[in-house]
């Protein structure tokens, strides 16, 4: 489905081309922001990416003989429209470990005192091809020629060849700016390999003992993987909330002094970035927090560095933030599945500090009453998590 979505996004029609991209950042070229050149802007993007502070926002980049357009992937709504004369510069970013296939656009219309520099990660179609397309459109616009159709014809063949050769990805196409490496600050809140199982207190015949121990070790490893996927998704969701808040702040700053009803440059992209998650996405995150609590209680004897007790405190920070963002505990209270196990409820009671305990109790019975104490009817649906990375437990 992901490959189909991307392949359908990357199309070349008569003098109009369209590419699936991820908007990474927009900077104003301004001395006060320490950005006085393109190289300064690239340096800032790289610095932010190493600090895990770049949020990739999916959109479509459309090129025609009049303008560059940015469209919402889901609604096809126009976010930005850059007439070709306002596109002052385009280039690819020199290949860097965390910044592969990045396109840079510098745009400035007649009402802007300072240009904007936009960065896009190009996934299915290389940034070089997209940049060549844009440059051919700019050249035709400036020189009054029609050389671009030949460029598009060559690109169309390259796109067709690539889509037929590449195998379908197992999960969503990776976005390098949103994946945590081993040296990332986020890695400290992930569970390492489980501790080896202790030797049994008395010797049994090997044929009777080895298989159950091997099965148990495999089960613990699988549950540890699920826990780490849940923690990744929770942190991903919190990062999205923070980036939406930043975009909302930038949007308000740009709107100051503007004429009412007129959308300024970059306001469309910022409006999309500032859009809050849906209620279903909030529910999904709450479900993953409950899943993580159940797994922490189950794995507490098998994980260390960080321990289950340390990780539960890490979880309650995002939980507090998310509840505050969605206007209170009502959505969280509605989340019945997955139910907490008796072991998980006891684990929380034994490890939460007073502030965390108050937050937990405010969420009501769906969070504080163990599964074993609920009546069998109505039956709570089985929870099957879907992870952002595309990983699924075998």
CSV table of C-alpha atoms in Angstrom, one decimal, residues 94-250:
chain,number,residue,atom,x,y,z
A,94,UNK,CA,25.7,17.8,-0.6
A,95,UNK,CA,25.3,14.2,0.6
A,96,UNK,CA,25.7,13.9,4.3
A,97,UNK,CA,25.1,10.9,6.6
A,98,UNK,CA,21.7,12.1,7.9
A,99,UNK,CA,20.7,14.2,5.0
A,100,UNK,CA,20.4,12.0,1.9
A,101,UNK,CA,18.5,13.3,-1.2
A,102,UNK,CA,17.6,16.8,0.0
A,103,UNK,CA,16.3,19.6,-2.3
A,104,UNK,CA,16.8,23.2,-1.3
A,105,UNK,CA,14.6,26.1,-2.7
A,106,UNK,CA,15.1,29.8,-2.0
A,107,UNK,CA,11.9,31.8,-2.7
A,108,UNK,CA,11.1,35.5,-2.4
A,109,UNK,CA,8.1,37.4,-3.6
A,110,UNK,CA,7.8,41.1,-4.1
A,111,UNK,CA,6.3,41.6,-0.6
A,112,UNK,CA,9.1,39.8,1.3
A,113,UNK,CA,12.0,41.7,2.6
A,114,UNK,CA,14.0,38.5,3.2
A,115,UNK,CA,13.9,35.2,1.2
A,116,UNK,CA,12.7,31.9,2.7
A,117,UNK,CA,14.8,28.8,2.3
A,118,UNK,CA,12.8,25.5,2.1
A,119,UNK,CA,14.2,22.0,2.5
A,120,UNK,CA,12.6,18.8,1.2
A,121,UNK,CA,13.6,15.2,1.5
A,122,UNK,CA,13.0,13.4,-1.8
A,123,UNK,CA,12.2,9.7,-1.3
A,124,UNK,CA,11.1,7.8,-4.4
A,125,UNK,CA,12.6,10.2,-7.0
A,126,UNK,CA,16.2,11.5,-6.3
A,127,UNK,CA,16.6,15.2,-5.4
A,128,UNK,CA,18.9,15.6,-8.5
A,129,UNK,CA,16.0,14.7,-10.9
A,130,UNK,CA,13.5,17.0,-9.1
A,131,UNK,CA,16.1,19.8,-9.2
A,132,UNK,CA,16.8,19.3,-12.9
A,133,UNK,CA,13.1,19.5,-13.6
A,134,UNK,CA,12.8,22.8,-11.6
A,135,UNK,CA,15.8,24.3,-13.3
A,136,UNK,CA,14.5,23.4,-16.8
A,137,UNK,CA,11.2,25.1,-15.9
A,138,UNK,CA,13.1,28.2,-14.6
A,139,UNK,CA,15.2,28.3,-17.8
A,140,UNK,CA,12.2,28.1,-20.1
A,141,UNK,CA,10.5,30.9,-18.0
A,142,UNK,CA,13.5,33.2,-18.2
A,143,UNK,CA,14.4,32.5,-21.9
A,144,UNK,CA,10.9,31.9,-23.3
A,145,UNK,CA,11.9,28.5,-24.7
A,146,UNK,CA,10.2,25.1,-24.5
A,147,UNK,CA,13.2,22.8,-23.6
A,148,UNK,CA,11.5,21.3,-20.5
A,149,UNK,CA,9.3,18.7,-22.3
A,150,UNK,CA,12.5,16.9,-23.4
A,151,UNK,CA,13.8,16.9,-19.8
A,152,UNK,CA,10.5,15.5,-18.5
A,153,UNK,CA,10.5,12.7,-21.2
A,154,UNK,CA,13.9,11.5,-19.9
A,155,UNK,CA,12.8,11.7,-16.3
A,156,UNK,CA,9.6,9.8,-17.0
A,157,UNK,CA,11.6,6.9,-18.3
A,158,UNK,CA,13.9,6.9,-15.3
A,159,UNK,CA,11.0,6.9,-12.9
A,160,UNK,CA,9.3,4.1,-14.7
A,161,UNK,CA,12.5,2.0,-14.7
A,162,UNK,CA,13.1,2.6,-11.0
A,163,UNK,CA,9.6,1.6,-10.0
A,164,UNK,CA,9.9,-1.6,-12.0
A,165,UNK,CA,13.3,-2.6,-10.5
A,166,UNK,CA,13.0,-1.7,-6.8
A,167,UNK,CA,11.4,-4.3,-4.5
A,168,UNK,CA,8.4,-3.2,-2.5
A,169,UNK,CA,9.4,-2.0,1.0
A,170,UNK,CA,8.3,-4.1,4.0
A,171,UNK,CA,7.1,-1.0,5.8
A,172,UNK,CA,6.7,2.8,5.3
A,173,UNK,CA,9.5,4.4,3.4
A,174,UNK,CA,12.1,5.5,5.9
A,175,UNK,CA,12.5,9.1,6.8
A,176,UNK,CA,16.1,9.5,8.1
A,177,UNK,CA,15.3,12.5,10.2
A,178,UNK,CA,12.8,10.6,12.4
A,179,UNK,CA,14.7,7.4,13.1
A,180,UNK,CA,16.7,7.2,16.3
A,181,UNK,CA,20.3,5.9,16.1
A,182,UNK,CA,22.2,4.1,18.9
A,183,UNK,CA,23.9,7.4,19.9
A,184,UNK,CA,20.7,9.3,20.0
A,185,UNK,CA,19.4,10.9,23.2
A,186,UNK,CA,16.3,8.8,22.7
A,187,UNK,CA,18.3,5.6,22.9
A,188,UNK,CA,18.6,5.9,26.7
A,189,UNK,CA,14.9,5.2,27.0
A,190,UNK,CA,15.0,2.0,25.0
A,191,UNK,CA,15.3,-1.5,26.4
A,192,UNK,CA,18.5,-3.4,25.6
A,193,UNK,CA,18.7,-7.2,25.1
A,194,UNK,CA,17.0,-9.1,27.9
A,195,UNK,CA,19.1,-10.5,30.7
A,196,UNK,CA,20.0,-14.2,30.4
A,197,UNK,CA,17.5,-16.5,32.2
A,198,UNK,CA,18.9,-17.8,35.5
A,199,UNK,CA,20.0,-21.4,35.7
A,200,UNK,CA,17.4,-23.7,37.3
A,201,UNK,CA,17.9,-24.5,41.0
A,202,UNK,CA,18.1,-28.2,40.3
A,203,UNK,CA,19.3,-30.3,37.4
A,204,UNK,CA,16.7,-31.9,35.1
A,205,UNK,CA,17.4,-33.9,32.1
A,206,UNK,CA,18.4,-31.5,29.3
A,207,UNK,CA,15.8,-32.7,26.9
A,208,UNK,CA,13.0,-31.8,29.3
A,209,UNK,CA,14.5,-28.4,30.4
A,210,UNK,CA,16.1,-26.8,27.3
A,211,UNK,CA,13.0,-26.4,25.1
A,212,UNK,CA,10.8,-24.5,27.7
A,213,UNK,CA,13.8,-22.2,28.5
A,214,UNK,CA,14.4,-21.5,24.9
A,215,UNK,CA,10.7,-20.8,24.3
A,216,UNK,CA,10.6,-18.4,27.3
A,217,UNK,CA,13.7,-16.6,26.1
A,218,UNK,CA,12.2,-16.1,22.7
A,219,UNK,CA,9.0,-14.8,24.2
A,220,UNK,CA,10.8,-12.3,26.3
A,221,UNK,CA,12.9,-11.1,23.4
A,222,UNK,CA,9.7,-10.6,21.2
A,223,UNK,CA,7.9,-8.7,24.0
A,224,UNK,CA,11.0,-6.5,24.5
A,225,UNK,CA,10.8,-5.7,20.8
A,226,UNK,CA,7.1,-4.8,21.0
A,227,UNK,CA,7.9,-2.6,24.1
A,228,UNK,CA,10.6,-0.7,22.2
A,229,UNK,CA,8.3,-0.2,19.2
A,230,UNK,CA,5.6,1.2,21.5
A,231,UNK,CA,8.1,3.6,23.2
A,232,UNK,CA,9.3,4.7,19.8
A,233,UNK,CA,5.7,5.5,18.7
A,234,UNK,CA,4.9,7.4,21.9
A,235,UNK,CA,8.0,9.5,21.5
A,236,UNK,CA,7.3,10.1,17.8
A,237,UNK,CA,3.8,11.3,18.8
A,238,UNK,CA,5.1,13.7,21.5
A,239,UNK,CA,7.6,15.1,18.9
A,240,UNK,CA,4.8,15.7,16.5
A,241,UNK,CA,2.8,17.6,19.2
A,242,UNK,CA,5.9,19.7,20.0
A,243,UNK,CA,6.5,20.5,16.3
A,244,UNK,CA,2.8,21.4,15.8
A,245,UNK,CA,3.1,23.8,18.7
A,246,UNK,CA,6.3,25.4,17.2
A,247,UNK,CA,4.6,25.7,13.8
A,248,UNK,CA,1.6,27.4,15.4
A,249,UNK,CA,3.9,29.9,17.1
A,250,UNK,CA,5.8,30.6,13.8
